[in-house]
Short mmCIF file of C-alpha atoms and ligand atoms in Angstrom, two decimals:
data_model
loop_
_atom_site.label_atom_id
_atom_site.label_comp_id
_atom_site.label_asym_id
_atom_site.label_seq_id
_atom_site.Cartn_x
_atom_site.Cartn_y
_atom_site.Cartn_z
CA MET A 1 119.28 73.31 98.88
CA ASN A 2 120.17 72.82 95.16
CA PRO A 3 122.20 75.45 93.23
CA ALA A 4 120.83 76.63 89.82
CA ARG A 5 121.12 73.74 87.40
CA SER A 6 119.23 74.91 84.29
CA ASP A 7 118.46 77.99 82.33
CA ALA A 8 114.73 77.17 82.00
CA TYR A 9 112.36 76.93 84.93
CA ASP A 10 108.51 76.56 85.04
CA VAL A 11 108.41 79.13 87.83
CA LEU A 12 110.95 81.70 88.75
CA VAL A 13 110.47 83.14 92.24
CA VAL A 14 112.32 86.53 93.03
CA GLY A 15 112.97 86.64 96.87
CA ALA A 16 113.66 83.91 99.36
CA GLY A 17 111.50 85.27 102.32
CA PHE A 18 108.31 83.97 103.58
CA ALA A 19 106.29 84.88 100.48
CA GLY A 20 108.97 83.52 97.97
CA ALA A 21 109.76 80.38 100.02
CA ILE A 22 106.20 79.39 100.40
CA MET A 23 105.30 80.04 96.77
CA ALA A 24 108.28 77.91 95.67
CA GLU A 25 107.51 75.06 98.10
CA ARG A 26 103.79 74.93 97.04
CA ALA A 27 104.67 75.06 93.37
CA ALA A 28 107.18 72.18 93.65
CA SER A 29 105.44 69.95 96.22
CA GLN A 30 101.78 70.41 95.05
CA LEU A 31 102.20 71.01 91.32
CA GLY A 32 105.48 69.19 90.48
CA ARG A 33 106.77 72.49 88.84
CA ARG A 34 110.47 73.15 88.44
CA VAL A 35 111.31 76.25 90.45
CA LEU A 36 114.29 78.65 90.70
CA VAL A 37 114.42 81.03 93.63
CA VAL A 38 116.73 83.99 93.34
CA ASP A 39 117.62 86.43 96.09
CA ARG A 40 119.99 89.26 95.78
CA ARG A 41 120.92 88.68 99.44
CA PRO A 42 123.47 85.90 100.25
CA TYR A 43 121.06 84.00 102.45
CA VAL A 44 117.56 82.80 102.60
CA GLY A 45 114.88 83.97 104.96
CA GLY A 46 114.37 87.54 103.69
CA ASN A 47 113.99 89.93 106.56
CA ALA A 48 113.36 87.08 108.96
CA HIS A 49 116.82 85.70 108.40
CA ASP A 50 118.83 84.88 111.54
CA ARG A 51 122.30 83.44 112.21
CA LEU A 52 124.71 82.72 115.02
CA ASP A 53 126.99 85.63 115.55
CA GLU A 54 130.79 85.46 116.26
CA ALA A 55 129.98 84.85 119.88
CA GLY A 56 127.60 82.06 119.10
CA ILE A 57 124.48 84.16 119.87
CA ARG A 58 121.42 83.60 117.60
CA VAL A 59 120.74 87.02 116.29
CA HIS A 60 118.27 88.47 113.72
CA ASP A 61 120.07 90.66 111.08
CA HIS A 62 117.09 92.69 110.24
CA GLY A 63 115.59 93.45 113.58
CA PRO A 64 113.98 91.15 116.09
CA HIS A 65 111.35 88.70 114.55
CA LEU A 66 108.89 87.46 116.96
CA PHE A 67 106.39 84.98 115.58
CA HIS A 68 102.90 85.34 116.89
CA THR A 69 99.50 84.30 115.33
CA ASN A 70 95.97 83.38 115.96
CA ALA A 71 95.85 81.58 112.55
CA GLN A 72 95.94 77.72 113.28
CA HIS A 73 96.32 76.90 109.67
CA VAL A 74 99.51 79.14 109.38
CA VAL A 75 100.96 77.21 112.40
CA GLU A 76 100.10 73.95 110.82
CA TYR A 77 101.63 74.84 107.56
CA LEU A 78 104.96 76.12 109.01
CA SER A 79 105.10 73.26 111.55
CA ARG A 80 105.98 70.95 108.61
CA PHE A 81 109.31 72.67 108.51
CA THR A 82 110.14 73.45 112.14
CA ASP A 83 109.39 72.69 115.74
CA TRP A 84 108.68 75.60 118.07
CA ARG A 85 110.12 77.00 121.23
CA PRO A 86 107.54 79.02 123.21
CA TYR A 87 108.58 82.79 123.65
CA GLU A 88 106.52 85.61 124.83
CA HIS A 89 107.93 89.06 124.00
CA ARG A 90 108.01 91.90 126.60
CA VAL A 91 108.95 95.46 126.02
CA LEU A 92 109.63 98.34 128.36
CA ALA A 93 109.80 102.03 127.38
CA ALA A 94 112.34 104.51 128.77
CA VAL A 95 110.15 107.37 129.85
CA ASP A 96 110.67 110.04 132.37
CA GLY A 97 113.77 108.28 133.70
CA LYS A 98 111.99 104.99 134.28
CA LEU A 99 111.50 101.78 132.42
CA VAL A 100 107.79 100.98 132.22
CA PRO A 101 105.74 98.43 130.23
CA ILE A 102 104.52 99.21 126.67
CA PRO A 103 101.79 98.49 125.59
CA ILE A 104 100.58 100.91 128.18
CA ASN A 105 98.91 98.93 130.98
CA LEU A 106 97.98 99.35 134.66
CA ASP A 107 101.64 99.16 135.88
CA THR A 108 102.66 101.74 133.29
CA VAL A 109 100.34 104.42 134.58
CA ASN A 110 100.73 103.52 138.28
CA ARG A 111 104.55 103.51 138.03
CA LEU A 112 104.69 106.64 135.94
CA TYR A 113 102.27 108.72 138.13
CA GLY A 114 102.88 107.13 141.46
CA LEU A 115 99.29 105.93 141.70
CA ASP A 116 97.59 102.79 142.86
CA LEU A 117 94.73 102.59 140.52
CA ASP A 118 92.86 99.15 139.69
CA ALA A 119 91.44 98.29 136.41
CA GLN A 120 88.26 100.39 136.89
CA GLY A 121 90.26 103.37 138.29
CA MET A 122 92.59 103.16 135.21
CA GLU A 123 89.56 103.21 132.89
CA ALA A 124 88.13 106.33 134.66
CA TRP A 125 91.58 107.83 134.65
CA LEU A 126 92.00 107.28 130.87
CA ALA A 127 88.30 108.46 130.22
CA GLN A 128 89.17 111.84 131.76
CA ARG A 129 92.21 112.12 129.49
CA ALA A 130 91.16 110.63 126.23
CA GLU A 131 90.33 113.33 123.55
CA PRO A 132 87.09 112.78 121.74
CA VAL A 133 88.04 112.33 118.03
CA ALA A 134 85.33 112.80 115.41
CA GLU A 135 86.81 110.45 112.94
CA THR A 136 89.89 108.21 113.65
CA ARG A 137 91.97 108.67 110.51
CA THR A 138 95.61 109.03 111.67
CA SER A 139 98.07 107.31 114.13
CA GLU A 140 97.69 110.57 116.29
CA ASP A 141 93.96 110.29 116.32
CA VAL A 142 93.92 106.59 117.38
CA VAL A 143 96.30 107.29 120.36
CA VAL A 144 95.01 110.53 121.68
CA GLY A 145 91.48 109.02 121.33
CA ARG A 146 92.33 106.17 123.66
CA VAL A 147 95.02 107.54 126.21
CA GLY A 148 95.04 111.40 125.79
CA ARG A 149 97.75 113.78 124.64
CA GLU A 150 100.20 113.34 127.51
CA LEU A 151 100.66 109.62 127.16
CA TYR A 152 100.63 110.12 123.34
CA GLU A 153 103.57 112.52 123.61
CA LYS A 154 105.56 110.43 126.18
CA PHE A 155 105.25 107.00 124.34
CA PHE A 156 104.17 107.44 120.79
CA ARG A 157 104.97 110.88 119.15
CA GLY A 158 108.81 110.84 119.43
CA TYR A 159 109.16 107.16 118.69
CA THR A 160 106.83 107.34 115.55
CA ARG A 161 108.49 110.45 114.30
CA LYS A 162 111.88 108.83 114.56
CA LEU A 163 110.91 105.60 112.96
CA TRP A 164 108.87 107.04 110.12
CA ALA A 165 110.32 110.44 109.68
CA ARG A 166 106.70 111.64 109.70
CA ASP A 167 104.36 112.93 112.37
CA PRO A 168 101.84 110.46 113.57
CA SER A 169 99.20 112.76 112.15
CA GLU A 170 100.49 111.91 108.72
CA LEU A 171 100.45 108.07 109.21
CA ALA A 172 97.41 105.80 108.80
CA ALA A 173 95.69 104.84 112.11
CA SER A 174 96.65 101.37 111.45
CA VAL A 175 100.30 102.04 112.30
CA ALA A 176 100.00 102.93 116.04
CA GLY A 177 96.79 101.24 116.15
CA ARG A 178 98.81 97.99 116.28
CA ILE A 179 99.70 98.78 119.84
CA PRO A 180 96.76 98.20 122.28
CA THR A 181 96.10 99.88 125.63
CA ARG A 182 95.33 97.61 128.67
CA THR A 183 93.77 98.24 132.03
CA ASN A 184 95.13 94.95 133.50
CA ARG A 185 98.77 94.04 134.17
CA ASP A 186 99.42 91.97 131.12
CA ASP A 187 102.85 93.11 129.92
CA ARG A 188 103.21 90.76 126.93
CA TYR A 189 103.75 92.57 123.82
CA PHE A 190 101.32 90.20 121.96
CA THR A 191 98.39 88.17 123.18
CA ASP A 192 97.94 85.67 120.22
CA SER A 193 97.43 82.14 121.07
CA HIS A 194 100.57 81.00 119.29
CA GLN A 195 103.73 82.85 120.40
CA ALA A 196 106.78 80.79 119.68
CA LEU A 197 110.03 80.97 117.54
CA PRO A 198 111.24 78.11 115.26
CA ALA A 199 113.06 75.88 117.71
CA ASP A 200 116.44 75.86 115.76
CA GLY A 201 116.07 79.38 114.19
CA TYR A 202 114.28 80.87 111.12
CA THR A 203 117.06 80.19 108.58
CA PRO A 204 117.08 76.41 109.14
CA MET A 205 113.23 76.46 108.72
CA PHE A 206 113.61 78.29 105.43
CA GLU A 207 116.40 75.90 104.21
CA ARG A 208 113.94 72.90 105.02
CA MET A 209 111.20 74.69 102.99
CA LEU A 210 113.42 75.13 99.99
CA ASP A 211 115.01 71.65 100.32
CA HIS A 212 113.13 69.88 97.40
CA PRO A 213 114.44 68.09 94.40
CA LEU A 214 112.40 70.48 92.11
CA ILE A 215 113.59 73.65 93.70
CA ASP A 216 116.93 75.34 93.00
CA VAL A 217 118.13 78.44 94.78
CA ALA A 218 120.56 81.17 93.48
CA LEU A 219 121.67 83.50 96.26
CA SER A 220 123.53 86.84 95.79
CA THR A 221 121.61 87.03 92.59
CA HIS A 222 119.57 89.99 91.51
CA PHE A 223 116.63 89.44 89.19
CA ASP A 224 118.60 91.78 86.71
CA ASP A 225 121.47 89.23 86.71
CA VAL A 226 119.30 86.35 85.29
CA ARG A 227 116.43 88.12 83.43
CA GLY A 228 118.30 88.08 80.17
CA ALA A 229 119.78 84.66 80.51
CA LEU A 230 116.96 82.54 81.88
CA ARG A 231 113.55 81.40 80.57
CA TRP A 232 110.57 80.73 82.76
CA GLY A 233 106.87 80.06 82.53
CA HIS A 234 105.54 82.07 85.51
CA LEU A 235 107.22 84.81 87.57
CA VAL A 236 106.49 85.21 91.36
CA TRP A 237 107.77 88.74 92.42
CA THR A 238 108.16 89.39 96.06
CA GLY A 239 110.44 92.46 95.86
CA PRO A 240 109.16 95.90 95.90
CA ILE A 241 106.51 96.36 93.29
CA ASP A 242 107.95 99.67 92.03
CA ASP A 243 111.30 98.07 91.19
CA PHE A 244 109.49 95.60 89.05
CA TYR A 245 108.13 98.46 87.04
CA ASP A 246 111.31 100.40 86.94
CA ARG A 247 109.70 102.93 89.17
CA ARG A 248 107.84 104.27 86.02
CA TYR A 249 105.30 106.22 88.25
CA GLY A 250 107.98 107.34 90.68
CA PRO A 251 109.42 105.57 93.75
CA LEU A 252 107.22 104.15 96.54
CA PRO A 253 108.81 105.34 99.91
CA TYR A 254 110.18 102.62 102.35
CA ARG A 255 111.78 103.20 105.58
CA SER A 256 114.93 101.35 106.57
CA LEU A 257 117.01 100.69 109.62
CA ARG A 258 120.73 100.84 110.36
CA PHE A 259 121.83 98.51 113.20
CA GLU A 260 124.62 99.16 115.57
CA TRP A 261 125.84 95.89 117.15
CA GLU A 262 127.70 95.29 120.27
CA THR A 263 128.79 92.01 122.10
CA VAL A 264 129.86 92.58 125.63
CA PRO A 265 131.15 90.18 128.39
CA THR A 266 128.48 89.29 130.83
CA PRO A 267 130.18 87.20 133.53
CA GLY A 268 128.06 84.58 135.15
CA GLY A 269 125.42 84.79 132.27
CA ALA A 270 124.10 88.07 133.36
CA LEU A 271 121.69 90.08 131.07
CA LEU A 272 122.27 93.73 130.02
CA GLN A 273 118.57 94.84 130.16
CA PRO A 274 115.44 93.42 131.95
CA VAL A 275 113.67 92.37 128.83
CA ALA A 276 114.48 91.75 125.23
CA GLN A 277 113.49 95.17 123.94
CA VAL A 278 113.64 98.57 125.36
CA ASN A 279 111.91 101.43 123.43
CA VAL A 280 113.26 104.87 123.47
CA PRO A 281 110.63 107.43 122.54
CA ASP A 282 112.78 110.39 123.38
CA GLU A 283 113.35 112.24 120.03
CA SER A 284 116.72 113.72 121.03
CA ILE A 285 118.20 110.12 121.10
CA PRO A 286 118.59 108.99 117.44
CA TYR A 287 117.86 105.32 117.84
CA THR A 288 114.38 103.89 118.58
CA ARG A 289 115.12 100.71 120.62
CA THR A 290 117.64 98.43 121.92
CA VAL A 291 117.35 94.70 121.61
CA GLU A 292 119.28 92.06 123.63
CA TYR A 293 119.14 88.77 121.68
CA ARG A 294 119.81 86.31 124.42
CA HIS A 295 116.40 87.12 125.98
CA ILE A 296 114.90 85.87 122.51
CA SER A 297 117.20 82.97 121.90
CA GLY A 298 117.06 81.62 125.42
CA GLN A 299 120.83 81.03 125.54
CA ASP A 300 123.05 81.00 128.48
CA ALA A 301 126.44 82.77 127.73
CA GLU A 302 129.08 84.73 129.25
CA VAL A 303 128.58 87.38 126.57
CA SER A 304 125.53 89.11 125.24
CA THR A 305 124.70 90.76 121.95
CA ILE A 306 122.77 93.99 121.77
CA THR A 307 121.58 96.20 118.97
CA ARG A 308 120.56 99.80 118.64
CA GLU A 309 118.24 100.48 115.77
CA TYR A 310 118.69 103.79 113.85
CA PRO A 311 115.76 104.50 111.44
CA SER A 312 116.99 105.69 107.94
CA ASP A 313 115.71 106.41 104.42
CA GLU A 314 118.81 104.60 103.10
CA GLY A 315 119.23 100.94 103.00
CA ASP A 316 117.14 97.83 102.38
CA PRO A 317 113.42 98.54 102.09
CA PHE A 318 111.95 97.36 105.39
CA TYR A 319 108.74 99.29 106.04
CA PRO A 320 106.35 100.18 103.46
CA VAL A 321 105.00 103.73 104.66
CA PRO A 322 101.26 103.47 105.30
CA ALA A 323 99.96 107.01 104.22
CA PRO A 324 97.10 107.84 101.66
CA GLU A 325 99.30 109.34 98.87
CA ASN A 326 101.61 106.10 99.07
CA ARG A 327 98.44 103.86 98.80
CA GLU A 328 97.38 105.89 95.77
CA LEU A 329 100.79 105.47 94.07
CA TYR A 330 100.81 101.76 95.00
CA HIS A 331 97.33 101.42 93.24
CA ARG A 332 98.73 102.68 90.01
CA TYR A 333 101.37 99.90 90.05
CA ALA A 334 98.87 97.22 91.25
CA ALA A 335 96.76 98.19 88.17
CA LEU A 336 99.65 97.13 86.01
CA ALA A 337 100.19 93.92 87.95
CA GLU A 338 96.54 93.04 87.78
CA ALA A 339 96.75 93.30 83.89
CA ASP A 340 99.67 90.92 83.86
CA PRO A 341 98.57 87.15 84.15
CA ASP A 342 102.17 85.78 83.92
CA VAL A 343 103.41 87.48 87.11
CA THR A 344 102.20 86.93 90.71
CA PHE A 345 102.97 89.81 93.26
CA VAL A 346 102.98 88.51 96.86
CA GLY A 347 104.46 89.59 100.17
CA ARG A 348 105.07 92.69 102.10
CA LEU A 349 107.13 94.71 99.49
CA ALA A 350 105.16 93.38 96.41
CA ARG A 351 101.79 94.40 97.95
CA TYR A 352 103.20 97.46 99.74
CA GLN A 353 101.50 96.37 103.00
CA TYR A 354 102.85 96.55 106.66
CA LEU A 355 102.29 92.85 107.26
CA ASN A 356 103.56 90.51 109.90
CA MET A 357 105.22 87.24 109.18
CA ASP A 358 101.91 85.16 109.81
CA GLN A 359 100.04 87.43 107.64
CA VAL A 360 102.48 87.08 104.84
CA THR A 361 102.29 83.30 105.26
CA ALA A 362 98.55 83.37 105.01
CA GLN A 363 98.68 85.71 102.12
CA ALA A 364 101.12 83.48 100.23
CA LEU A 365 98.92 80.39 100.98
CA VAL A 366 95.89 82.02 99.61
CA THR A 367 97.70 83.44 96.73
CA PHE A 368 99.07 80.14 95.66
CA GLU A 369 95.50 78.59 95.65
CA ARG A 370 94.23 81.73 93.57
CA VAL A 371 97.10 81.21 90.94
CA ARG A 372 97.19 77.33 91.24
CA ALA A 373 95.72 76.72 87.89
CA ARG A 374 98.18 79.20 86.22
CA LEU A 375 101.18 77.77 87.96
CA ALA A 376 100.06 74.23 87.04
CA GLN A 377 100.20 75.15 83.39
CA ALA A 378 103.49 77.05 83.59
CA HIS A 379 106.17 75.50 81.43
CA ALA A 380 109.77 76.24 81.47
CA GLY A 381 110.57 78.83 78.87
CA ALA A 382 107.12 79.97 77.91
CA ALA A 383 108.02 83.51 79.14
CA GLY A 384 111.24 85.19 79.71
CA PRO A 385 114.06 86.10 79.08
CA PHE A 386 112.18 89.30 78.66
CA HIS A 387 108.76 89.61 79.92
CA PRO A 388 106.65 91.02 77.15
CA THR A 389 104.10 93.32 78.90
CA ALA A 390 105.46 93.99 82.37
CA ARG A 391 108.68 95.86 81.74
CA SER A 392 109.19 98.56 79.28
P1 FAD B 401 111.03 89.85 102.57
O1 FAD B 401 111.37 89.11 103.80
O2 FAD B 401 111.49 91.37 102.58
O3 FAD B 401 111.73 89.13 101.35
C1 FAD B 401 111.78 89.77 100.02
C2 FAD B 401 113.14 89.23 99.50
O4 FAD B 401 113.30 89.60 98.09
C3 FAD B 401 114.31 89.89 100.23
O5 FAD B 401 115.12 88.78 100.71
C4 FAD B 401 115.05 90.64 99.12
O6 FAD B 401 116.47 90.60 99.24
C5 FAD B 401 114.53 89.92 97.83
N1 FAD B 401 114.51 90.79 96.64
C6 FAD B 401 113.92 91.89 96.43
N2 FAD B 401 114.11 92.45 95.16
C7 FAD B 401 114.92 91.56 94.62
C8 FAD B 401 115.44 91.62 93.38
N3 FAD B 401 115.23 92.41 92.35
N4 FAD B 401 116.28 90.43 92.95
C9 FAD B 401 116.48 89.38 93.95
N5 FAD B 401 115.86 89.49 95.08
C10 FAD B 401 115.17 90.48 95.44
N6 FAD B 401 106.83 90.28 111.46
C11 FAD B 401 106.42 89.52 112.56
O7 FAD B 401 105.47 88.69 112.45
N7 FAD B 401 106.99 89.77 113.89
C12 FAD B 401 108.03 90.57 114.10
O8 FAD B 401 108.39 90.61 115.20
C13 FAD B 401 108.44 91.31 113.02
N8 FAD B 401 109.49 92.24 113.24
C14 FAD B 401 109.84 92.96 112.20
C15 FAD B 401 110.93 93.77 112.44
C16 FAD B 401 111.49 94.42 111.42
C17 FAD B 401 112.55 95.59 111.74
C18 FAD B 401 110.90 94.48 110.09
C19 FAD B 401 111.58 95.27 108.93
C20 FAD B 401 109.92 93.58 109.83
C21 FAD B 401 109.48 92.75 110.85
N9 FAD B 401 108.40 91.76 110.63
C22 FAD B 401 107.90 91.11 111.72
C23 FAD B 401 107.82 91.69 109.36
C24 FAD B 401 108.59 90.51 108.55
O9 FAD B 401 109.84 90.83 108.32
C25 FAD B 401 107.78 90.37 107.24
O10 FAD B 401 106.34 90.11 107.49
C26 FAD B 401 108.31 89.30 106.37
O11 FAD B 401 109.68 89.05 106.49
C27 FAD B 401 107.94 89.50 104.93
O12 FAD B 401 108.32 88.44 104.10
P2 FAD B 401 108.42 88.82 102.55
O13 FAD B 401 108.78 87.48 101.97
O14 FAD B 401 107.03 89.32 102.07
O15 FAD B 401 109.54 90.00 102.31
N1 UDP B 402 104.94 102.76 118.56
C1 UDP B 402 105.26 103.95 119.23
N2 UDP B 402 105.98 103.61 120.44
C2 UDP B 402 106.31 102.41 120.91
C3 UDP B 402 105.94 101.35 120.13
C4 UDP B 402 105.31 101.56 118.97
O1 UDP B 402 105.09 105.09 118.85
O2 UDP B 402 106.92 102.29 122.00
C5 UDP B 402 104.27 103.06 117.18
C6 UDP B 402 105.14 103.28 116.13
O3 UDP B 402 104.65 104.24 115.21
C7 UDP B 402 105.31 101.96 115.50
C8 UDP B 402 103.91 101.39 115.65
O4 UDP B 402 103.47 101.85 116.95
O5 UDP B 402 105.72 101.96 114.17
C9 UDP B 402 103.97 99.86 115.65
O6 UDP B 402 104.68 99.32 116.58
P1 UDP B 402 105.28 97.82 116.37
O7 UDP B 402 106.11 97.56 117.66
O8 UDP B 402 104.34 97.00 115.96
O9 UDP B 402 106.24 98.12 115.18
P2 UDP B 402 107.29 96.98 114.42
O10 UDP B 402 107.23 95.80 115.32
O11 UDP B 402 106.75 96.94 113.04
O12 UDP B 402 108.54 97.87 114.40
#
């Protein structure tokens, strides 16, 4: 990757995650624009950044990132920059002193209640417990409507309250609606057709995306560090949209996580937990899950690295909070963004959407096509150092 070599670029991209890296790669390779990517963090990859830790284990700094998708065009695009290593994620939940599969499946119910149901039996069992919900609006509605209140309380209420600092009844149905219920024994977390990780890690994939003669990359560089000194033609913003507008309507809420890391000896290459991720719904325990990275990296080693995730309001913005009042506030910012032809907002923070990596990839590819003509005309120095309309 090239360091910054100029004070004028056709396109300035803020953020080196999926959204920013893809927009930069497209603008350079498809349109021949000169691009500078800045990121306030000292590395590329955004929240998907990974690295080898001191013990040589490949870890994900911002929580486990499992790539899965049904979108063939997304796989094809990313495959230009990486090979893949198949990986299917499995998760157990610590409930009633047992470790049982989540998403809830036939084994979850049989093991938890000492039953021997088959698929039909489980359907009938659930039908007796599911509560009729007139209109499925919230995350509580979606779960009690599927599995009833008891399983909701065992698996969802505490976990969700810890992660989001809100009751599921205050969160959009789409949050817990991400987790299916199964009456078979499939214990994979995802069922998408493509479940694989970049063969040598996410960070090398991003480095290859950004390795282009027309792309420069400035790390440990906040937008505010360069906005007065640089000139650019078009700005691509992938940070929080409220940050761009100096929070003039008030801050959009984001949840963050604090990670507690531990590397412990595992003689003979043993693993510490049976699967990569163990969820802890019990509200009296402050962390939500433990993640053992060797399951994900597939590495053999005499040590193993594990994290515990403590949800927090402080720290990097990780999760936009899907609730109606936040959506309304976002729309006020989005109206400012729509009125601004020289700035493109793309990605999870810029659109304030709880999106997976494949969805952000698809969004960036579509967004690039939508603004292609504008980017093609962007010339170094047409806008910036101060953007005339966007920032007061
Ligand atoms: P980001 O990756 O957040 O990139 C934005 C970048 O902009 C950041 O690097 C930030 O430093 C930079 N930035 C912001 N403001 C400024 C500024 N003012 N100046 C300079 N730089 C700035 N998705 C999956 O598909 N599978 C998973 O298993 C999965 N697990 C996840 C687990 C966790 C804990 C989290 C938080 C997310 C997970 N995701 C997962 C979602 C995934 O992280 C996102 O879809 C993806 O990383 C979003 O990419 P992005 O480019 O939109 O944003
Ligand atoms: N969830 C839960 N219990 C679990 C797993 C998930 O209550 O054991 C809820 C929780 O609200 C979470 C949402 O379902 O935010 C989506 O879970 P997912 O694993 O997709 O979250 P992410 O991977 O984004 O952390």
